Amino acid sequence: MPSASAREAALATTPAASLVFTTVLSHGPLTRAEIARRTRLSAAAVTKAVRPLMELGYVIEDPNQGTRSALGRPAIPVRVDGGKAFFVGVKVTGDEIIAVLADLCCRIRVVRHLALADRQPGAVLASIAELVLELLTEAEGFGAPVRGLGIAVSGDVDREDGVVRYSPFLQWRDVRLAEIIGAATGLPVTVDNDVRALTVAEQWFGAGVGLSSFALVTVGAGIGCGLVVHDRVVSGAHGVTGEIGHVSIDPLGPCCYCGNNGCVEAIAADPAILRGVREATGKPVATAAEALELARSGDLGAREVYARAGQAIGQAIGSVVNLFGPQRVIISGEGLAAYDLFAEGIRDAFAASAFGSAAQSDVMTRPLPFEEWARGAAATAIQSFIGSDTYEE
């Protein structure tokens, strides 16, 4: 008889089991009939997929949620047993590493923060390994194994090879992150772009649950965009997609670090706003918080910088809805702290640039702390573990 680990590996290659698992994970508890309706699988296919998941203990029946069917038989829902397995998620910023221990339902159980004194790959990777090993010790108290590790990094990330091709904030090039951290921790490692990782979490557990298409626009140190089209996270043929921060909206605008002029990121990202506020006011503001305080105090020059940033973001969102027509656009990121100063510019520029019915896309804000970005990394590890094919070129 094959070992439990061998059976789990086989399970991960079954598309129906992965589909059923992700459906129950996002929408459960669900009866088998409800699973069949949501997945469009036959009742027999659902039963075949659920049985091994239950044998392994990852899916359990929830009799407290049961109802009577039309024939008078109890319809007992099934749900994912979150405590059956654990995953570590790591988000790397330019200033710190945030690591979380999450259960199989991606509920955060433990959080750790570690400030970065050195952005060199060797130093950062050593710190990641240190945090992960600490969380592996924490996981022992929960009595279930850690099955995977997800790491989220900004920039051009090749998920398939586990390589950070280029991260502008960290100044990394061609860092074989999955290979190195996997050897240091002994865990299967999934490495992905941070915005795509957060998009996975929103698709399965957040504001994107139940939507076949949505866009996640993040504002802050950079401007990013994750896309879900036909229930799949779009990754791009070469691992790069949704880079709305590098859409040039003003050819005569400020120079962007990518080499072009007038990129959204060169106008609306935190460093650009900070630089613009200094130029507009002549005051030596040193941080985004100081720039925000100055604008809120009524300084017209600072407020104009934020208004221009809002217009750039709104124009970028208009381009997204024109190209992809998502049901919803979720705006998130640490830059939402200034949303009151952005809001009018975003709203007006979006209304002006969205074409026809594309303007009907639901635009909402969703503040998410960096712990949630680390949770997104954990979600990618869960995704790899269950073999869910939710990525599309």
Short mmCIF file of C-alpha atoms in Angstrom, two decimals:
data_model
loop_
_atom_site.label_atom_id
_atom_site.label_comp_id
_atom_site.label_asym_id
_atom_site.label_seq_id
_atom_site.Cartn_x
_atom_site.Cartn_y
_atom_site.Cartn_z
CA MET A 1 0.00 0.00 0.00
CA PRO A 2 1.43 3.45 -0.90
CA SER A 3 2.41 5.77 1.94
CA ALA A 4 0.24 8.74 2.90
CA SER A 5 2.73 11.15 1.33
CA ALA A 6 2.72 9.16 -1.93
CA ARG A 7 -1.09 9.17 -1.96
CA GLU A 8 -1.11 12.94 -1.39
CA ALA A 9 1.31 13.43 -4.28
CA ALA A 10 -0.99 11.39 -6.52
CA LEU A 11 -4.00 13.36 -5.32
CA ALA A 12 -2.34 16.63 -6.27
CA THR A 13 -2.27 15.51 -9.92
CA THR A 14 -6.02 14.88 -10.09
CA PRO A 15 -7.73 17.90 -11.70
CA ALA A 16 -11.19 16.99 -10.36
CA ALA A 17 -9.88 16.59 -6.81
CA SER A 18 -8.09 19.94 -7.01
CA LEU A 19 -11.20 21.64 -8.36
CA VAL A 20 -13.41 20.13 -5.67
CA PHE A 21 -10.90 20.99 -2.97
CA THR A 22 -10.57 24.66 -3.99
CA THR A 23 -14.36 24.97 -4.30
CA VAL A 24 -14.92 23.64 -0.80
CA LEU A 25 -12.02 25.73 0.50
CA SER A 26 -13.51 28.99 -0.81
CA HIS A 27 -17.23 28.30 -0.45
CA GLY A 28 -17.65 25.49 2.09
CA PRO A 29 -19.28 23.91 3.88
CA LEU A 30 -21.04 22.52 0.78
CA THR A 31 -23.13 19.45 0.11
CA ARG A 32 -22.00 17.16 -2.69
CA ALA A 33 -24.90 18.41 -4.79
CA GLU A 34 -23.78 22.02 -4.27
CA ILE A 35 -20.23 21.07 -5.21
CA ALA A 36 -21.52 19.49 -8.41
CA ARG A 37 -23.46 22.65 -9.30
CA ARG A 38 -20.52 24.94 -8.65
CA THR A 39 -17.92 22.80 -10.42
CA ARG A 40 -20.19 21.49 -13.19
CA LEU A 41 -18.90 18.00 -12.43
CA SER A 42 -21.22 15.02 -12.37
CA ALA A 43 -22.40 13.66 -9.03
CA ALA A 44 -20.28 10.56 -9.63
CA ALA A 45 -17.19 12.67 -10.35
CA VAL A 46 -17.73 14.69 -7.17
CA THR A 47 -18.11 11.54 -5.09
CA LYS A 48 -14.96 10.08 -6.64
CA ALA A 49 -13.03 13.29 -5.92
CA VAL A 50 -14.31 13.75 -2.36
CA ARG A 51 -13.65 10.18 -1.19
CA PRO A 52 -9.80 10.28 -1.19
CA LEU A 53 -9.85 13.80 0.26
CA MET A 54 -11.89 12.48 3.16
CA GLU A 55 -9.73 9.37 3.54
CA LEU A 56 -6.69 11.61 3.92
CA GLY A 57 -8.56 13.81 6.40
CA TYR A 58 -8.30 17.05 4.46
CA VAL A 59 -12.06 17.20 3.92
CA ILE A 60 -14.51 16.23 6.65
CA GLU A 61 -18.27 16.06 6.96
CA ASP A 62 -20.00 18.80 8.96
CA PRO A 63 -23.25 17.28 10.28
CA ASN A 64 -24.08 20.48 12.18
CA GLN A 65 -24.68 22.17 8.82
CA GLY A 66 -26.82 19.35 7.39
CA THR A 67 -30.22 19.81 5.76
CA ARG A 68 -32.92 17.50 4.44
CA SER A 69 -33.02 16.77 0.74
CA ALA A 70 -36.22 16.63 -1.30
CA LEU A 71 -36.32 12.86 -0.66
CA GLY A 72 -36.06 13.37 3.08
CA ARG A 73 -32.47 12.15 3.28
CA PRO A 74 -29.94 14.25 5.17
CA ALA A 75 -27.62 16.23 2.89
CA ILE A 76 -24.46 16.55 4.97
CA PRO A 77 -22.04 19.26 3.84
CA VAL A 78 -18.30 18.79 3.74
CA ARG A 79 -15.64 21.31 4.65
CA VAL A 80 -11.87 21.58 4.70
CA ASP A 81 -10.23 20.68 8.00
CA GLY A 82 -7.95 23.69 8.40
CA GLY A 83 -5.91 22.14 11.18
CA LYS A 84 -4.83 19.16 9.08
CA ALA A 85 -1.84 20.96 7.55
CA PHE A 86 0.07 24.21 7.90
CA PHE A 87 1.95 26.51 5.54
CA VAL A 88 4.43 29.32 5.93
CA GLY A 89 4.02 32.53 3.94
CA VAL A 90 6.76 35.15 3.61
CA LYS A 91 6.47 38.66 2.19
CA VAL A 92 9.74 40.49 1.52
CA THR A 93 9.63 44.31 1.36
CA GLY A 94 12.49 46.74 1.00
CA ASP A 95 12.54 47.25 4.77
CA GLU A 96 11.42 44.04 6.45
CA ILE A 97 10.39 40.42 6.17
CA ILE A 98 6.91 39.45 7.32
CA ALA A 99 6.31 35.74 7.90
CA VAL A 100 3.09 33.96 8.87
CA LEU A 101 2.13 30.46 9.84
CA ALA A 102 -1.25 29.69 8.28
CA ASP A 103 -3.48 26.63 8.38
CA LEU A 104 -4.96 24.82 5.40
CA CYS A 105 -7.84 27.33 5.29
CA CYS A 106 -5.21 30.10 5.16
CA ARG A 107 -6.11 31.43 8.59
CA ILE A 108 -3.10 33.14 10.14
CA ARG A 109 -2.02 31.51 13.41
CA VAL A 110 1.38 33.14 14.04
CA VAL A 111 3.01 36.33 12.69
CA ARG A 112 6.66 37.32 12.75
CA HIS A 113 8.39 40.53 11.60
CA LEU A 114 12.11 41.03 11.03
CA ALA A 115 13.67 44.34 9.98
CA LEU A 116 16.10 44.24 7.06
CA ALA A 117 19.47 45.83 7.75
CA ASP A 118 20.94 44.56 4.47
CA ARG A 119 19.13 43.97 1.15
CA GLN A 120 21.85 41.79 -0.34
CA PRO A 121 20.41 38.39 -1.36
CA GLY A 122 22.67 36.39 0.95
CA ALA A 123 21.67 38.36 4.04
CA VAL A 124 17.96 38.39 3.17
CA LEU A 125 17.85 34.67 2.37
CA ALA A 126 19.57 33.86 5.65
CA SER A 127 16.94 35.93 7.48
CA ILE A 128 14.10 34.20 5.61
CA ALA A 129 15.49 30.79 6.55
CA GLU A 130 15.82 31.91 10.18
CA LEU A 131 12.18 33.04 10.33
CA VAL A 132 10.89 29.92 8.60
CA LEU A 133 12.75 27.61 10.96
CA GLU A 134 11.33 29.58 13.89
CA LEU A 135 7.80 29.11 12.53
CA LEU A 136 8.43 25.40 11.97
CA THR A 137 9.13 25.16 15.70
CA GLU A 138 5.91 27.10 16.42
CA ALA A 139 3.99 24.70 14.18
CA GLU A 140 4.95 21.73 16.34
CA GLY A 141 2.53 23.02 18.97
CA PHE A 142 -0.39 22.66 16.55
CA GLY A 143 0.23 18.96 16.00
CA ALA A 144 0.09 19.02 12.19
CA PRO A 145 2.87 19.11 9.57
CA VAL A 146 3.99 22.13 7.59
CA ARG A 147 3.47 21.13 3.97
CA GLY A 148 4.87 24.10 2.08
CA LEU A 149 6.40 27.55 2.02
CA GLY A 150 5.36 30.48 -0.17
CA ILE A 151 7.53 33.56 -0.71
CA ALA A 152 6.22 36.78 -2.26
CA VAL A 153 8.61 39.34 -3.77
CA SER A 154 7.91 42.40 -5.89
CA GLY A 155 9.09 42.56 -9.49
CA ASP A 156 9.68 40.05 -12.26
CA VAL A 157 9.35 36.62 -10.65
CA ASP A 158 9.47 33.31 -12.50
CA ARG A 159 7.18 31.08 -10.44
CA GLU A 160 7.85 27.96 -12.47
CA ASP A 161 11.62 28.09 -11.89
CA GLY A 162 11.41 29.76 -8.48
CA VAL A 163 13.69 32.60 -9.60
CA VAL A 164 13.48 36.33 -8.91
CA ARG A 165 14.52 37.70 -12.30
CA TYR A 166 14.48 41.35 -11.23
CA SER A 167 13.20 43.07 -8.10
CA PRO A 168 13.71 46.85 -8.34
CA PHE A 169 13.09 47.57 -4.65
CA LEU A 170 15.57 44.94 -3.54
CA GLN A 171 17.91 45.40 -6.52
CA TRP A 172 18.01 41.64 -7.06
CA ARG A 173 18.68 39.94 -10.35
CA ASP A 174 18.40 36.20 -11.08
CA VAL A 175 18.20 35.01 -7.49
CA ARG A 176 17.33 31.30 -7.32
CA LEU A 177 15.14 31.79 -4.28
CA ALA A 178 13.16 28.52 -4.26
CA GLU A 179 16.25 26.35 -4.67
CA ILE A 180 18.25 28.08 -1.92
CA ILE A 181 15.45 28.38 0.65
CA GLY A 182 14.22 24.87 -0.12
CA ALA A 183 17.67 23.48 0.69
CA ALA A 184 17.85 25.53 3.91
CA THR A 185 14.40 24.59 5.23
CA GLY A 186 13.59 21.22 3.67
CA LEU A 187 10.21 22.50 2.48
CA PRO A 188 8.63 22.65 -0.99
CA VAL A 189 8.93 26.33 -1.93
CA THR A 190 6.68 28.42 -4.17
CA VAL A 191 8.00 31.84 -5.19
CA ASP A 192 5.72 34.38 -6.84
CA ASN A 193 5.27 38.06 -7.52
CA ASP A 194 3.74 39.67 -4.42
CA VAL A 195 0.72 41.17 -6.18
CA ARG A 196 -0.12 37.87 -7.89
CA ALA A 197 0.18 36.10 -4.53
CA LEU A 198 -2.19 38.59 -2.93
CA THR A 199 -4.55 38.08 -5.88
CA VAL A 200 -4.66 34.33 -5.16
CA ALA A 201 -5.63 35.05 -1.55
CA GLU A 202 -8.34 37.48 -2.64
CA GLN A 203 -9.64 34.99 -5.21
CA TRP A 204 -9.96 32.17 -2.68
CA PHE A 205 -10.61 33.94 0.61
CA GLY A 206 -11.24 37.65 0.06
CA ALA A 207 -13.15 40.17 -2.04
CA GLY A 208 -12.77 38.06 -5.20
CA VAL A 209 -14.56 34.95 -3.91
CA GLY A 210 -17.31 33.94 -6.33
CA LEU A 211 -16.13 36.25 -9.12
CA SER A 212 -14.91 34.82 -12.42
CA SER A 213 -13.03 38.02 -13.20
CA PHE A 214 -11.57 40.82 -11.12
CA ALA A 215 -8.55 43.09 -10.91
CA LEU A 216 -6.54 43.86 -7.80
CA VAL A 217 -4.76 47.23 -8.04
CA THR A 218 -2.16 47.92 -5.36
CA VAL A 219 -0.83 51.40 -4.56
CA GLY A 220 2.11 52.24 -2.35
CA ALA A 221 5.86 51.83 -2.91
CA GLY A 222 4.88 50.69 -6.41
CA ILE A 223 1.72 50.42 -8.49
CA GLY A 224 0.75 46.85 -9.36
CA CYS A 225 -2.17 44.90 -10.71
CA GLY A 226 -3.23 41.28 -10.39
CA LEU A 227 -5.78 39.92 -12.85
CA VAL A 228 -8.25 37.05 -12.70
CA VAL A 229 -9.92 36.18 -16.01
CA HIS A 230 -12.27 33.20 -16.41
CA ASP A 231 -11.42 32.04 -12.86
CA ARG A 232 -7.67 32.01 -13.53
CA VAL A 233 -4.92 34.28 -12.28
CA VAL A 234 -3.17 35.65 -15.35
CA SER A 235 0.59 35.18 -15.11
CA GLY A 236 1.70 36.09 -18.63
CA ALA A 237 3.71 34.01 -21.07
CA HIS A 238 6.97 35.24 -19.54
CA GLY A 239 5.79 35.66 -15.95
CA VAL A 240 5.09 39.38 -16.24
CA THR A 241 1.57 40.78 -16.44
CA GLY A 242 -0.57 43.53 -14.96
CA GLU A 243 2.33 46.00 -14.75
CA ILE A 244 0.07 49.04 -14.94
CA GLY A 245 2.66 50.97 -12.97
CA HIS A 246 4.73 51.05 -16.14
CA VAL A 247 2.00 52.23 -18.47
CA SER A 248 3.10 55.65 -19.71
CA ILE A 249 0.26 58.14 -19.43
CA ASP A 250 2.33 61.30 -19.96
CA PRO A 251 5.24 61.15 -22.44
CA LEU A 252 6.49 64.48 -21.07
CA GLY A 253 6.11 63.38 -17.46
CA PRO A 254 8.77 62.48 -14.89
CA CYS A 255 11.35 59.83 -15.69
CA CYS A 256 10.63 56.38 -14.28
CA TYR A 257 13.37 54.03 -13.08
CA CYS A 258 12.33 51.67 -15.89
CA GLY A 259 13.68 54.25 -18.36
CA ASN A 260 10.40 55.58 -19.72
CA ASN A 261 8.69 58.89 -19.01
CA GLY A 262 5.34 59.52 -17.39
CA CYS A 263 4.69 56.02 -16.06
CA VAL A 264 1.88 55.72 -13.54
CA GLU A 265 4.44 54.64 -10.95
CA ALA A 266 6.58 57.74 -11.63
CA ILE A 267 3.57 59.89 -10.74
CA ALA A 268 1.59 57.95 -8.14
CA ALA A 269 3.90 55.63 -6.19
CA ASP A 270 5.06 56.73 -2.74
CA PRO A 271 8.60 57.73 -3.83
CA ALA A 272 7.18 59.82 -6.68
CA ILE A 273 4.68 61.54 -4.36
CA LEU A 274 7.41 62.26 -1.83
CA ARG A 275 9.61 63.76 -4.54
CA GLY A 276 6.69 65.77 -5.95
CA VAL A 277 5.73 67.17 -2.55
CA ARG A 278 9.32 68.31 -1.94
CA GLU A 279 9.41 70.04 -5.33
CA ALA A 280 5.96 71.62 -4.95
CA THR A 281 6.44 72.91 -1.41
CA GLY A 282 10.17 73.36 -1.05
CA LYS A 283 9.95 71.55 2.27
CA PRO A 284 12.34 68.69 3.17
CA VAL A 285 9.71 66.04 3.87
CA ALA A 286 11.48 62.76 4.53
CA THR A 287 8.71 60.15 4.64
CA ALA A 288 5.35 59.38 3.05
CA ALA A 289 3.73 60.01 6.44
CA GLU A 290 5.20 63.53 6.57
CA ALA A 291 4.02 64.25 3.02
CA LEU A 292 0.54 63.03 3.93
CA GLU A 293 0.44 65.17 7.07
CA LEU A 294 1.46 68.23 5.07
CA ALA A 295 -1.28 67.65 2.49
CA ARG A 296 -3.91 67.12 5.16
CA SER A 297 -2.85 70.32 6.89
CA GLY A 298 -4.08 72.14 3.78
CA ASP A 299 -0.88 72.78 1.84
CA LEU A 300 -2.13 73.37 -1.70
CA GLY A 301 1.07 72.25 -3.41
CA ALA A 302 1.08 68.92 -1.57
CA ARG A 303 -2.62 68.39 -2.20
CA GLU A 304 -2.11 68.96 -5.91
CA VAL A 305 0.56 66.23 -5.99
CA TYR A 306 -1.88 63.76 -4.44
CA ALA A 307 -4.67 64.86 -6.80
CA ARG A 308 -2.40 64.23 -9.78
CA ALA A 309 -1.49 60.83 -8.37
CA GLY A 310 -5.18 59.98 -8.02
CA GLN A 311 -5.80 60.95 -11.62
CA ALA A 312 -2.96 58.70 -12.78
CA ILE A 313 -4.32 55.76 -10.78
CA GLY A 314 -7.85 56.36 -12.05
CA GLN A 315 -6.62 56.50 -15.64
CA ALA A 316 -4.71 53.25 -15.14
CA ILE A 317 -7.80 51.56 -13.68
CA GLY A 318 -9.79 52.80 -16.67
CA SER A 319 -7.28 51.12 -18.98
CA VAL A 320 -7.62 47.86 -17.02
CA VAL A 321 -11.43 47.78 -17.29
CA ASN A 322 -11.29 48.72 -20.97
CA LEU A 323 -8.90 45.86 -21.73
CA PHE A 324 -10.30 43.11 -19.47
CA GLY A 325 -13.79 44.13 -18.38
CA PRO A 326 -13.53 42.74 -14.82
CA GLN A 327 -16.57 42.43 -12.61
CA ARG A 328 -14.73 44.22 -9.82
CA VAL A 329 -11.63 46.31 -9.26
CA ILE A 330 -10.18 46.06 -5.75
CA ILE A 331 -7.84 48.88 -4.73
CA SER A 332 -5.45 47.99 -1.92
CA GLY A 333 -1.91 48.58 -0.67
CA GLU A 334 -0.29 50.78 1.94
CA GLY A 335 -0.99 53.83 -0.25
CA LEU A 336 -4.65 53.64 0.76
CA ALA A 337 -3.64 55.69 3.81
CA ALA A 338 -3.93 58.67 1.45
CA TYR A 339 -7.14 57.55 -0.23
CA ASP A 340 -9.11 60.58 0.94
CA LEU A 341 -6.68 62.70 -1.09
CA PHE A 342 -6.71 60.30 -4.07
CA ALA A 343 -10.42 59.53 -4.22
CA GLU A 344 -11.74 62.41 -6.31
CA GLY A 345 -8.93 62.14 -8.85
CA ILE A 346 -9.40 58.38 -9.17
CA ARG A 347 -13.15 58.70 -9.56
CA ASP A 348 -13.01 61.48 -12.17
CA ALA A 349 -10.20 59.95 -14.24
CA PHE A 350 -11.84 56.52 -14.15
CA ALA A 351 -15.16 57.93 -15.31
CA ALA A 352 -13.44 59.82 -18.13
CA SER A 353 -11.33 56.90 -19.38
CA ALA A 354 -13.61 53.86 -18.92
CA PHE A 355 -15.38 53.10 -22.19
CA GLY A 356 -19.11 52.37 -22.31
CA SER A 357 -20.29 49.53 -20.11
CA ALA A 358 -16.79 48.99 -18.75
CA ALA A 359 -17.56 51.84 -16.35
CA GLN A 360 -20.02 49.50 -14.60
CA SER A 361 -17.14 47.57 -13.02
CA ASP A 362 -17.50 47.67 -9.25
CA VAL A 363 -14.58 49.69 -7.84
CA MET A 364 -13.92 49.15 -4.14
CA THR A 365 -11.16 49.79 -1.64
CA ARG A 366 -9.81 47.09 0.67
CA PRO A 367 -7.08 48.05 3.14
CA LEU A 368 -4.78 45.08 3.73
CA PRO A 369 -1.78 45.09 6.09
CA PHE A 370 1.46 43.42 5.03
CA GLU A 371 0.48 40.35 7.06
CA GLU A 372 -2.17 39.77 4.40
CA TRP A 373 0.50 39.87 1.68
CA ALA A 374 2.38 37.17 3.59
CA ARG A 375 -0.91 35.28 3.80
CA GLY A 376 -1.06 35.57 0.01
CA ALA A 377 2.32 33.86 -0.15
CA ALA A 378 0.94 31.09 2.07
CA ALA A 379 -2.04 30.81 -0.33
CA THR A 380 0.34 30.12 -3.23
CA ALA A 381 1.95 27.34 -1.17
CA ILE A 382 -1.50 25.85 -0.50
CA GLN A 383 -2.22 26.17 -4.20
CA SER A 384 0.93 24.23 -5.08
CA PHE A 385 0.18 21.60 -2.45
CA ILE A 386 -3.29 20.81 -3.76
CA GLY A 387 -2.22 21.03 -7.40
CA SER A 388 -4.72 23.75 -8.25
CA ASP A 389 -4.21 24.96 -11.82
CA THR A 390 -5.55 28.47 -11.49
CA TYR A 391 -2.81 30.22 -13.45
CA GLU A 392 -3.06 31.11 -17.11
CA GLU A 393 -0.67 32.62 -19.56
#
